[in-house]
PDB file of C-alpha atoms and ligand atoms in Angstrom:
ATOM      1  CA  MET A   1     -44.505  69.580  27.805  1.00  0.00           C
ATOM      2  CA  ASP A   2     -43.696  72.887  26.084  1.00  0.00           C
ATOM      3  CA  ILE A   3     -45.173  76.116  27.390  1.00  0.00           C
ATOM      4  CA  ILE A   4     -45.629  78.469  24.452  1.00  0.00           C
ATOM      5  CA  GLU A   5     -46.617  82.126  24.624  1.00  0.00           C
ATOM      6  CA  SER A   6     -45.972  83.203  21.060  1.00  0.00           C
ATOM      7  CA  VAL A   7     -48.612  82.770  18.350  1.00  0.00           C
ATOM      8  CA  ARG A   8     -45.913  82.384  15.725  1.00  0.00           C
ATOM      9  CA  GLU A   9     -44.176  79.608  17.692  1.00  0.00           C
ATOM     10  CA  MET A  10     -47.478  77.823  18.311  1.00  0.00           C
ATOM     11  CA  LYS A  11     -48.204  77.916  14.560  1.00  0.00           C
ATOM     12  CA  ARG A  12     -44.734  76.555  13.815  1.00  0.00           C
ATOM     13  CA  ILE A  13     -45.084  73.598  16.205  1.00  0.00           C
ATOM     14  CA  ALA A  14     -48.565  72.759  14.916  1.00  0.00           C
ATOM     15  CA  ALA A  15     -47.496  73.016  11.265  1.00  0.00           C
ATOM     16  CA  ALA A  16     -44.509  70.735  11.872  1.00  0.00           C
ATOM     17  CA  ALA A  17     -46.771  68.174  13.539  1.00  0.00           C
ATOM     18  CA  ARG A  18     -49.241  68.289  10.652  1.00  0.00           C
ATOM     19  CA  GLU A  19     -46.457  67.902   8.096  1.00  0.00           C
ATOM     20  CA  ALA A  20     -45.248  64.836   9.990  1.00  0.00           C
ATOM     21  CA  GLY A  21     -48.757  63.397   9.628  1.00  0.00           C
ATOM     22  CA  ARG A  22     -49.593  63.765  13.305  1.00  0.00           C
ATOM     23  CA  ARG A  23     -53.191  64.335  14.389  1.00  0.00           C
ATOM     24  CA  ILE A  24     -53.554  67.374  16.622  1.00  0.00           C
ATOM     25  CA  SER A  25     -56.092  67.398  19.444  1.00  0.00           C
ATOM     26  CA  PHE A  26     -56.941  70.735  20.977  1.00  0.00           C
ATOM     27  CA  VAL A  27     -58.561  71.688  24.294  1.00  0.00           C
ATOM     28  CA  PRO A  28     -59.209  75.429  24.674  1.00  0.00           C
ATOM     29  CA  THR A  29     -59.688  76.587  28.280  1.00  0.00           C
ATOM     30  CA  MET A  30     -59.588  79.639  30.504  1.00  0.00           C
ATOM     31  CA  GLY A  31     -57.416  77.809  33.029  1.00  0.00           C
ATOM     32  CA  PHE A  32     -57.836  77.123  36.747  1.00  0.00           C
ATOM     33  CA  LEU A  33     -57.986  73.565  35.503  1.00  0.00           C
ATOM     34  CA  HIS A  34     -60.094  70.893  37.187  1.00  0.00           C
ATOM     35  CA  GLU A  35     -61.142  67.324  36.542  1.00  0.00           C
ATOM     36  CA  GLY A  36     -63.641  68.462  33.855  1.00  0.00           C
ATOM     37  CA  HIS A  37     -60.802  69.978  31.835  1.00  0.00           C
ATOM     38  CA  ALA A  38     -58.661  66.910  32.561  1.00  0.00           C
ATOM     39  CA  SER A  39     -61.329  64.596  31.118  1.00  0.00           C
ATOM     40  CA  LEU A  40     -61.246  66.610  27.866  1.00  0.00           C
ATOM     41  CA  MET A  41     -57.452  66.409  27.803  1.00  0.00           C
ATOM     42  CA  ARG A  42     -57.406  62.650  28.369  1.00  0.00           C
ATOM     43  CA  GLU A  43     -59.865  62.140  25.499  1.00  0.00           C
ATOM     44  CA  GLY A  44     -57.796  64.480  23.334  1.00  0.00           C
ATOM     45  CA  ARG A  45     -54.696  62.463  24.201  1.00  0.00           C
ATOM     46  CA  ARG A  46     -56.513  59.290  23.143  1.00  0.00           C
ATOM     47  CA  ARG A  47     -57.654  60.771  19.826  1.00  0.00           C
ATOM     48  CA  GLY A  48     -54.515  62.560  18.729  1.00  0.00           C
ATOM     49  CA  ASP A  49     -50.738  62.401  18.497  1.00  0.00           C
ATOM     50  CA  LEU A  50     -50.111  65.957  19.682  1.00  0.00           C
ATOM     51  CA  LEU A  51     -52.273  67.371  22.464  1.00  0.00           C
ATOM     52  CA  VAL A  52     -52.415  71.148  22.609  1.00  0.00           C
ATOM     53  CA  VAL A  53     -54.139  72.816  25.579  1.00  0.00           C
ATOM     54  CA  SER A  54     -54.661  76.557  25.599  1.00  0.00           C
ATOM     55  CA  ILE A  55     -55.174  78.769  28.623  1.00  0.00           C
ATOM     56  CA  PHE A  56     -56.497  82.192  27.788  1.00  0.00           C
ATOM     57  CA  VAL A  57     -58.848  84.239  29.929  1.00  0.00           C
ATOM     58  CA  ASN A  58     -60.442  85.864  26.925  1.00  0.00           C
ATOM     59  CA  PRO A  59     -61.327  89.473  27.712  1.00  0.00           C
ATOM     60  CA  THR A  60     -63.778  89.833  24.812  1.00  0.00           C
ATOM     61  CA  GLN A  61     -66.199  87.249  26.181  1.00  0.00           C
ATOM     62  CA  PHE A  62     -66.657  89.104  29.477  1.00  0.00           C
ATOM     63  CA  GLY A  63     -69.139  91.942  29.688  1.00  0.00           C
ATOM     64  CA  ALA A  64     -68.635  95.182  31.590  1.00  0.00           C
ATOM     65  CA  GLY A  65     -69.099  94.467  35.293  1.00  0.00           C
ATOM     66  CA  GLU A  66     -68.440  90.737  34.876  1.00  0.00           C
ATOM     67  CA  ASP A  67     -65.615  88.830  36.548  1.00  0.00           C
ATOM     68  CA  PHE A  68     -62.750  89.175  34.032  1.00  0.00           C
ATOM     69  CA  GLU A  69     -60.330  90.644  36.595  1.00  0.00           C
ATOM     70  CA  ALA A  70     -61.459  88.345  39.398  1.00  0.00           C
ATOM     71  CA  TYR A  71     -61.445  85.183  37.274  1.00  0.00           C
ATOM     72  CA  PRO A  72     -59.212  82.649  39.104  1.00  0.00           C
ATOM     73  CA  ARG A  73     -55.732  82.122  37.670  1.00  0.00           C
ATOM     74  CA  ASP A  74     -53.015  79.677  38.757  1.00  0.00           C
ATOM     75  CA  LEU A  75     -50.556  78.864  35.998  1.00  0.00           C
ATOM     76  CA  ALA A  76     -48.259  76.785  38.220  1.00  0.00           C
ATOM     77  CA  ARG A  77     -51.048  74.424  39.208  1.00  0.00           C
ATOM     78  CA  ASP A  78     -52.504  74.414  35.670  1.00  0.00           C
ATOM     79  CA  THR A  79     -49.109  73.400  34.304  1.00  0.00           C
ATOM     80  CA  ALA A  80     -49.055  70.393  36.631  1.00  0.00           C
ATOM     81  CA  VAL A  81     -52.629  69.362  35.716  1.00  0.00           C
ATOM     82  CA  ALA A  82     -51.996  69.710  31.975  1.00  0.00           C
ATOM     83  CA  LEU A  83     -48.772  67.712  32.202  1.00  0.00           C
ATOM     84  CA  GLU A  84     -50.421  64.985  34.247  1.00  0.00           C
ATOM     85  CA  SER A  85     -53.342  64.837  31.777  1.00  0.00           C
ATOM     86  CA  GLY A  86     -51.040  64.238  28.827  1.00  0.00           C
ATOM     87  CA  ALA A  87     -50.669  67.664  27.207  1.00  0.00           C
ATOM     88  CA  ASP A  88     -47.687  68.120  24.877  1.00  0.00           C
ATOM     89  CA  VAL A  89     -48.072  71.855  24.467  1.00  0.00           C
ATOM     90  CA  LEU A  90     -49.566  74.416  26.829  1.00  0.00           C
ATOM     91  CA  PHE A  91     -50.398  77.517  24.798  1.00  0.00           C
ATOM     92  CA  VAL A  92     -50.750  80.638  26.951  1.00  0.00           C
ATOM     93  CA  PRO A  93     -50.959  83.641  24.630  1.00  0.00           C
ATOM     94  CA  LYS A  94     -51.038  87.201  25.908  1.00  0.00           C
ATOM     95  CA  ALA A  95     -54.132  89.312  25.243  1.00  0.00           C
ATOM     96  CA  SER A  96     -51.925  91.868  23.506  1.00  0.00           C
ATOM     97  CA  GLU A  97     -50.940  89.259  20.933  1.00  0.00           C
ATOM     98  CA  MET A  98     -54.436  87.843  20.452  1.00  0.00           C
ATOM     99  CA  TYR A  99     -55.936  91.321  20.158  1.00  0.00           C
ATOM    100  CA  PRO A 100     -53.233  93.650  18.864  1.00  0.00           C
ATOM    101  CA  ALA A 101     -53.899  97.316  18.205  1.00  0.00           C
ATOM    102  CA  GLY A 102     -56.195  97.689  15.218  1.00  0.00           C
ATOM    103  CA  PHE A 103     -58.065  94.430  15.813  1.00  0.00           C
ATOM    104  CA  GLN A 104     -61.578  94.763  14.379  1.00  0.00           C
ATOM    105  CA  THR A 105     -62.814  91.434  13.011  1.00  0.00           C
ATOM    106  CA  TRP A 106     -65.465  89.386  14.782  1.00  0.00           C
ATOM    107  CA  VAL A 107     -67.100  86.022  14.231  1.00  0.00           C
ATOM    108  CA  ASN A 108     -70.776  86.147  15.107  1.00  0.00           C
ATOM    109  CA  VAL A 109     -73.053  83.115  15.074  1.00  0.00           C
ATOM    110  CA  GLU A 110     -76.572  84.503  14.954  1.00  0.00           C
ATOM    111  CA  THR A 111     -79.682  82.646  16.099  1.00  0.00           C
ATOM    112  CA  VAL A 112     -78.111  80.003  18.356  1.00  0.00           C
ATOM    113  CA  SER A 113     -76.187  82.714  20.216  1.00  0.00           C
ATOM    114  CA  LEU A 114     -79.251  84.792  21.055  1.00  0.00           C
ATOM    115  CA  PRO A 115     -81.205  83.076  23.857  1.00  0.00           C
ATOM    116  CA  MET A 116     -80.117  81.858  27.289  1.00  0.00           C
ATOM    117  CA  CYS A 117     -76.548  82.940  28.095  1.00  0.00           C
ATOM    118  CA  GLY A 118     -76.575  85.069  24.935  1.00  0.00           C
ATOM    119  CA  ALA A 119     -79.515  87.053  26.310  1.00  0.00           C
ATOM    120  CA  SER A 120     -78.052  87.389  29.820  1.00  0.00           C
ATOM    121  CA  ARG A 121     -74.539  88.143  28.596  1.00  0.00           C
ATOM    122  CA  PRO A 122     -74.759  90.271  25.438  1.00  0.00           C
ATOM    123  CA  GLY A 123     -71.622  89.929  23.304  1.00  0.00           C
ATOM    124  CA  HIS A 124     -70.410  86.876  25.226  1.00  0.00           C
ATOM    125  CA  PHE A 125     -70.677  84.394  22.365  1.00  0.00           C
ATOM    126  CA  ARG A 126     -69.220  86.840  19.860  1.00  0.00           C
ATOM    127  CA  GLY A 127     -66.127  86.871  22.072  1.00  0.00           C
ATOM    128  CA  VAL A 128     -66.137  83.080  22.366  1.00  0.00           C
ATOM    129  CA  THR A 129     -66.532  82.368  18.654  1.00  0.00           C
ATOM    130  CA  THR A 130     -63.966  84.972  17.685  1.00  0.00           C
ATOM    131  CA  VAL A 131     -61.313  83.619  20.039  1.00  0.00           C
ATOM    132  CA  VAL A 132     -62.070  79.986  19.198  1.00  0.00           C
ATOM    133  CA  ALA A 133     -61.875  80.767  15.463  1.00  0.00           C
ATOM    134  CA  LYS A 134     -58.508  82.454  16.041  1.00  0.00           C
ATOM    135  CA  LEU A 135     -57.248  79.530  18.135  1.00  0.00           C
ATOM    136  CA  PHE A 136     -58.409  77.074  15.439  1.00  0.00           C
ATOM    137  CA  ASN A 137     -56.496  79.081  12.830  1.00  0.00           C
ATOM    138  CA  ILE A 138     -53.369  79.088  14.971  1.00  0.00           C
ATOM    139  CA  VAL A 139     -53.447  75.396  15.978  1.00  0.00           C
ATOM    140  CA  ARG A 140     -55.437  73.970  13.035  1.00  0.00           C
ATOM    141  CA  PRO A 141     -56.388  70.899  15.070  1.00  0.00           C
ATOM    142  CA  THR A 142     -57.827  67.650  13.745  1.00  0.00           C
ATOM    143  CA  ALA A 143     -60.200  67.508  16.707  1.00  0.00           C
ATOM    144  CA  ALA A 144     -61.223  70.041  19.355  1.00  0.00           C
ATOM    145  CA  LEU A 145     -62.827  68.982  22.618  1.00  0.00           C
ATOM    146  CA  PHE A 146     -65.467  70.949  24.501  1.00  0.00           C
ATOM    147  CA  GLY A 147     -67.578  70.176  27.564  1.00  0.00           C
ATOM    148  CA  GLU A 148     -71.342  69.755  27.445  1.00  0.00           C
ATOM    149  CA  LYS A 149     -71.305  71.714  30.713  1.00  0.00           C
ATOM    150  CA  ASP A 150     -71.312  74.824  28.493  1.00  0.00           C
ATOM    151  CA  TYR A 151     -74.068  73.405  26.321  1.00  0.00           C
ATOM    152  CA  GLN A 152     -74.911  76.532  24.363  1.00  0.00           C
ATOM    153  CA  GLN A 153     -71.233  77.254  23.742  1.00  0.00           C
ATOM    154  CA  LEU A 154     -70.858  73.792  22.222  1.00  0.00           C
ATOM    155  CA  ALA A 155     -73.936  74.337  20.008  1.00  0.00           C
ATOM    156  CA  VAL A 156     -72.635  77.736  18.896  1.00  0.00           C
ATOM    157  CA  ILE A 157     -69.194  76.334  18.066  1.00  0.00           C
ATOM    158  CA  ARG A 158     -70.670  73.405  16.130  1.00  0.00           C
ATOM    159  CA  ARG A 159     -72.709  75.936  14.127  1.00  0.00           C
ATOM    160  CA  MET A 160     -69.644  78.120  13.454  1.00  0.00           C
ATOM    161  CA  VAL A 161     -67.569  75.142  12.300  1.00  0.00           C
ATOM    162  CA  ALA A 162     -70.334  73.936   9.964  1.00  0.00           C
ATOM    163  CA  ASP A 163     -71.162  77.399   8.602  1.00  0.00           C
ATOM    164  CA  LEU A 164     -67.552  78.429   7.980  1.00  0.00           C
ATOM    165  CA  ASP A 165     -66.401  75.033   6.618  1.00  0.00           C
ATOM    166  CA  MET A 166     -63.769  74.709   9.301  1.00  0.00           C
ATOM    167  CA  GLU A 167     -61.893  71.435   9.073  1.00  0.00           C
ATOM    168  CA  VAL A 168     -62.024  70.358  12.666  1.00  0.00           C
ATOM    169  CA  GLU A 169     -63.992  67.643  14.373  1.00  0.00           C
ATOM    170  CA  VAL A 170     -65.836  69.103  17.354  1.00  0.00           C
ATOM    171  CA  VAL A 171     -66.110  66.575  20.171  1.00  0.00           C
ATOM    172  CA  GLY A 172     -68.580  67.164  23.029  1.00  0.00           C
ATOM    173  CA  MET A 173     -67.704  65.586  26.362  1.00  0.00           C
ATOM    174  CA  PRO A 174     -69.993  64.783  29.329  1.00  0.00           C
ATOM    175  CA  THR A 175     -70.087  67.054  32.360  1.00  0.00           C
ATOM    176  CA  VAL A 176     -67.829  65.982  35.204  1.00  0.00           C
ATOM    177  CA  ARG A 177     -69.429  66.430  38.630  1.00  0.00           C
ATOM    178  CA  GLU A 178     -68.474  66.292  42.265  1.00  0.00           C
ATOM    179  CA  ALA A 179     -69.742  63.258  44.173  1.00  0.00           C
ATOM    180  CA  ASP A 180     -72.743  65.299  45.376  1.00  0.00           C
ATOM    181  CA  GLY A 181     -73.740  66.413  41.872  1.00  0.00           C
ATOM    182  CA  LEU A 182     -72.228  69.891  41.620  1.00  0.00           C
ATOM    183  CA  ALA A 183     -70.840  70.379  38.107  1.00  0.00           C
ATOM    184  CA  LEU A 184     -67.149  71.235  38.269  1.00  0.00           C
ATOM    185  CA  SER A 185     -66.438  74.821  37.303  1.00  0.00           C
ATOM    186  CA  SER A 186     -63.546  77.200  37.826  1.00  0.00           C
ATOM    187  CA  ARG A 187     -66.140  79.617  39.226  1.00  0.00           C
ATOM    188  CA  ASN A 188     -67.009  77.202  42.064  1.00  0.00           C
ATOM    189  CA  SER A 189     -63.918  78.660  43.758  1.00  0.00           C
ATOM    190  CA  TYR A 190     -65.957  81.836  44.381  1.00  0.00           C
ATOM    191  CA  LEU A 191     -68.475  79.961  46.567  1.00  0.00           C
ATOM    192  CA  SER A 192     -68.424  80.119  50.373  1.00  0.00           C
ATOM    193  CA  PRO A 193     -69.176  76.802  52.124  1.00  0.00           C
ATOM    194  CA  ASP A 194     -72.804  77.892  52.581  1.00  0.00           C
ATOM    195  CA  GLU A 195     -73.111  78.918  48.954  1.00  0.00           C
ATOM    196  CA  ARG A 196     -71.506  75.636  47.911  1.00  0.00           C
ATOM    197  CA  ARG A 197     -74.368  73.827  49.689  1.00  0.00           C
ATOM    198  CA  SER A 198     -76.970  76.084  48.052  1.00  0.00           C
ATOM    199  CA  ALA A 199     -75.417  75.470  44.638  1.00  0.00           C
ATOM    200  CA  LEU A 200     -76.543  71.862  44.846  1.00  0.00           C
ATOM    201  CA  CYS A 201     -80.042  73.070  43.950  1.00  0.00           C
ATOM    202  CA  LEU A 202     -78.991  73.164  40.276  1.00  0.00           C
ATOM    203  CA  SER A 203     -78.135  69.478  39.984  1.00  0.00           C
ATOM    204  CA  ARG A 204     -81.004  68.591  42.335  1.00  0.00           C
ATOM    205  CA  ALA A 205     -83.441  70.416  40.042  1.00  0.00           C
ATOM    206  CA  LEU A 206     -82.033  68.711  36.939  1.00  0.00           C
ATOM    207  CA  ALA A 207     -82.286  65.320  38.609  1.00  0.00           C
ATOM    208  CA  ALA A 208     -85.885  65.972  39.697  1.00  0.00           C
ATOM    209  CA  ALA A 209     -86.915  67.020  36.188  1.00  0.00           C
ATOM    210  CA  CYS A 210     -85.288  63.895  34.717  1.00  0.00           C
ATOM    211  CA  ALA A 211     -87.096  61.754  37.253  1.00  0.00           C
ATOM    212  CA  ARG A 212     -90.452  63.395  36.381  1.00  0.00           C
ATOM    213  CA  TYR A 213     -89.717  62.886  32.683  1.00  0.00           C
ATOM    214  CA  ARG A 214     -89.035  59.224  33.356  1.00  0.00           C
ATOM    215  CA  THR A 215     -92.443  58.832  34.968  1.00  0.00           C
ATOM    216  CA  GLY A 216     -94.009  60.111  31.726  1.00  0.00           C
ATOM    217  CA  GLU A 217     -94.316  63.882  32.269  1.00  0.00           C
ATOM    218  CA  ARG A 218     -93.732  65.694  28.958  1.00  0.00           C
ATOM    219  CA  SER A 219     -95.280  69.115  29.597  1.00  0.00           C
ATOM    220  CA  VAL A 220     -92.533  71.721  29.752  1.00  0.00           C
ATOM    221  CA  ALA A 221     -94.795  74.003  31.791  1.00  0.00           C
ATOM    222  CA  ARG A 222     -95.111  71.358  34.511  1.00  0.00           C
ATOM    223  CA  LEU A 223     -91.491  70.273  34.337  1.00  0.00           C
ATOM    224  CA  ARG A 224     -90.458  73.925  34.637  1.00  0.00           C
ATOM    225  CA  GLU A 225     -92.643  74.376  37.724  1.00  0.00           C
ATOM    226  CA  GLU A 226     -90.877  71.476  39.372  1.00  0.00           C
ATOM    227  CA  VAL A 227     -87.435  72.899  38.561  1.00  0.00           C
ATOM    228  CA  MET A 228     -88.359  76.420  39.697  1.00  0.00           C
ATOM    229  CA  ALA A 229     -89.859  75.174  42.973  1.00  0.00           C
ATOM    230  CA  ILE A 230     -86.640  73.386  43.895  1.00  0.00           C
ATOM    231  CA  ILE A 231     -84.436  76.372  43.101  1.00  0.00           C
ATOM    232  CA  LEU A 232     -86.759  78.928  44.686  1.00  0.00           C
ATOM    233  CA  LYS A 233     -86.533  77.028  47.986  1.00  0.00           C
ATOM    234  CA  GLU A 234     -82.880  78.097  48.218  1.00  0.00           C
ATOM    235  CA  PRO A 235     -82.768  81.595  49.716  1.00  0.00           C
ATOM    236  CA  LYS A 236     -79.332  82.304  48.223  1.00  0.00           C
ATOM    237  CA  ALA A 237     -80.390  81.294  44.702  1.00  0.00           C
ATOM    238  CA  ASP A 238     -81.598  83.758  42.107  1.00  0.00           C
ATOM    239  CA  ILE A 239     -82.808  82.285  38.804  1.00  0.00           C
ATOM    240  CA  ASP A 240     -81.408  83.765  35.605  1.00  0.00           C
ATOM    241  CA  TYR A 241     -83.091  81.228  33.311  1.00  0.00           C
ATOM    242  CA  VAL A 242     -84.695  77.800  33.204  1.00  0.00           C
ATOM    243  CA  GLU A 243     -84.976  76.732  29.578  1.00  0.00           C
ATOM    244  CA  PHE A 244     -86.218  73.654  27.768  1.00  0.00           C
ATOM    245  CA  ARG A 245     -84.897  73.669  24.227  1.00  0.00           C
ATOM    246  CA  ASP A 246     -84.146  71.500  21.242  1.00  0.00           C
ATOM    247  CA  GLY A 247     -80.689  70.038  21.793  1.00  0.00           C
ATOM    248  CA  ASP A 248     -79.398  71.070  18.345  1.00  0.00           C
ATOM    249  CA  THR A 249     -81.173  74.252  17.320  1.00  0.00           C
ATOM    250  CA  LEU A 250     -81.845  75.526  20.859  1.00  0.00           C
ATOM    251  CA  GLU A 251     -85.386  76.405  19.779  1.00  0.00           C
ATOM    252  CA  GLU A 252     -87.937  76.446  22.607  1.00  0.00           C
ATOM    253  CA  VAL A 253     -90.134  73.395  22.988  1.00  0.00           C
ATOM    254  CA  GLU A 254     -93.502  72.977  24.701  1.00  0.00           C
ATOM    255  CA  ASN A 255     -93.269  69.242  25.121  1.00  0.00           C
ATOM    256  CA  ALA A 256     -90.069  67.518  26.101  1.00  0.00           C
ATOM    257  CA  ASP A 257     -88.677  64.566  24.209  1.00  0.00           C
ATOM    258  CA  GLY A 258     -85.401  62.678  23.946  1.00  0.00           C
ATOM    259  CA  ARG A 259     -83.741  65.617  22.137  1.00  0.00           C
ATOM    260  CA  THR A 260     -84.676  68.229  24.734  1.00  0.00           C
ATOM    261  CA  VAL A 261     -81.986  69.916  26.788  1.00  0.00           C
ATOM    262  CA  LEU A 262     -82.889  71.455  30.133  1.00  0.00           C
ATOM    263  CA  ALA A 263     -80.478  74.320  30.796  1.00  0.00           C
ATOM    264  CA  LEU A 264     -80.194  76.442  33.935  1.00  0.00           C
ATOM    265  CA  ALA A 265     -78.389  79.608  34.910  1.00  0.00           C
ATOM    266  CA  VAL A 266     -78.659  80.531  38.575  1.00  0.00           C
ATOM    267  CA  ARG A 267     -76.893  83.097  40.695  1.00  0.00           C
ATOM    268  CA  ILE A 268     -75.757  81.834  44.069  1.00  0.00           C
ATOM    269  CA  GLY A 269     -74.868  85.015  45.916  1.00  0.00           C
ATOM    270  CA  ARG A 270     -72.690  86.861  43.401  1.00  0.00           C
ATOM    271  CA  THR A 271     -71.641  83.740  41.482  1.00  0.00           C
ATOM    272  CA  ARG A 272     -73.471  82.840  38.287  1.00  0.00           C
ATOM    273  CA  LEU A 273     -73.545  79.084  37.719  1.00  0.00           C
ATOM    274  CA  ILE A 274     -74.822  77.137  34.716  1.00  0.00           C
ATOM    275  CA  ASP A 275     -75.741  73.497  34.367  1.00  0.00           C
ATOM    276  CA  ASN A 276     -77.801  71.352  32.023  1.00  0.00           C
ATOM    277  CA  THR A 277     -78.872  67.873  31.070  1.00  0.00           C
ATOM    278  CA  MET A 278     -80.534  66.109  28.177  1.00  0.00           C
ATOM    279  CA  ILE A 279     -83.786  65.399  29.929  1.00  0.00           C
ATOM    280  CA  GLY A 280     -84.266  61.977  28.353  1.00  0.00           C
ATOM    281  CA  ARG A 281     -80.791  60.805  29.150  1.00  0.00           C
ATOM    282  CA  GLY A 282     -81.349  60.750  32.885  1.00  0.00           C
ATOM    283  CA  PHE A 283     -79.032  61.997  35.493  1.00  0.00           C
ATOM    284  CA  THR A 284     -76.509  59.395  36.465  1.00  0.00           C
ATOM    285  CA  TRP A 285     -73.739  60.928  38.536  1.00  0.00           C
ATOM    286  CA  ASN A 286     -74.966  58.830  41.419  1.00  0.00           C
ATOM    287  CA  GLU A 287     -77.818  56.493  42.216  1.00  0.00           C
ATOM    288  CA  ARG A 288     -80.289  59.264  42.929  1.00  0.00           C
ATOM    289  CA  CYS A 289     -82.264  58.882  39.725  1.00  0.00           C
TER     290      CYS A 289
HETATM  291  P1  AMP B 301     -63.492  76.988  30.672  1.00  0.00           P
HETATM  292  O1  AMP B 301     -62.087  76.915  31.183  1.00  0.00           O
HETATM  293  O2  AMP B 301     -64.503  77.164  31.734  1.00  0.00           O
HETATM  294  O3  AMP B 301     -63.622  77.951  29.520  1.00  0.00           O
HETATM  295  O4  AMP B 301     -63.786  75.555  30.067  1.00  0.00           O
HETATM  296  C1  AMP B 301     -62.959  74.978  29.101  1.00  0.00           C
HETATM  297  C2  AMP B 301     -63.623  73.733  28.556  1.00  0.00           C
HETATM  298  O5  AMP B 301     -63.834  72.806  29.626  1.00  0.00           O
HETATM  299  C3  AMP B 301     -64.991  74.025  27.953  1.00  0.00           C
HETATM  300  O6  AMP B 301     -65.160  73.234  26.779  1.00  0.00           O
HETATM  301  C4  AMP B 301     -65.923  73.607  29.032  1.00  0.00           C
HETATM  302  O7  AMP B 301     -67.194  73.209  28.576  1.00  0.00           O
HETATM  303  C5  AMP B 301     -65.185  72.424  29.631  1.00  0.00           C
HETATM  304  N1  AMP B 301     -65.658  72.153  30.990  1.00  0.00           N
HETATM  305  C6  AMP B 301     -65.806  73.053  31.999  1.00  0.00           C
HETATM  306  N2  AMP B 301     -66.336  72.452  33.093  1.00  0.00           N
HETATM  307  C7  AMP B 301     -66.521  71.150  32.758  1.00  0.00           C
HETATM  308  C8  AMP B 301     -67.042  70.014  33.448  1.00  0.00           C
HETATM  309  N3  AMP B 301     -67.474  70.088  34.706  1.00  0.00           N
HETATM  310  N4  AMP B 301     -67.090  68.825  32.789  1.00  0.00           N
HETATM  311  C9  AMP B 301     -66.656  68.732  31.511  1.00  0.00           C
HETATM  312  N5  AMP B 301     -66.156  69.764  30.804  1.00  0.00           N
HETATM  313  C10 AMP B 301     -66.086  70.957  31.415  1.00  0.00           C
END
């Protein structure tokens, strides 16, 4: 596995692969890799001939007062995980090369970026789409893999790729969870053992809503009540949003159906966690529902 810092060198390797007729799979990440990232890499490995994984804690997607400085970093461990998961190239650009002096061009997806995390974190998706567009231009992958864990991010990137005629297949991958339901996230490392227990209210609430949906409940107002009640029982939990939206457009819905995504953002202590599920798909990480 090659570890590449230079944009120019990354472009050269990717261009050579393309010229040789190799399909490039790409997994962009912010590092502190876990089994969720590894599942994307394994699928990328399966779909392509050259697997490129990037690690870049992108400063432009963090707001003032957010956790950019504190965001966990461990390149030695990440290198081992990427290697084990089949990466050929680990691309770790420096911020000074991604955003050199004079940088002033932004990619902004409009409507889909506005609600949910876009409302709580102004400018966040502008940072995401700009860096992903840059990474796509550098790597020019055949396929790029993203987790459904960041559901809105995936919707925003699909929109960007369609709107800007980018020639990349965007592949969404299911959320990988711990045995007790907690969605894997680099930010879980912020949680104390007590907070870790409280954080289970997210997956518990999703599971309960899915179970209610399965018994025939379609009213978003009632499904929301159920979700809120479960989260509000956790003293350490502070709800940022509970949203029921169309899975593609992210427009609000009043009645849930098979296309409805239930998305949550909840602060546990000082850690903001997100999770979601397609409500009709059921929640199958264990036998609970
Ligand atoms: P991040 O490093 O948090 O920016 O995530 C990089 C990619 O991994 C994104 O496409 C995420 O959606 C995806 N990802 C993060 N957590 C998970 C998870 N638990 N299961 C599947 N994919 C994930």
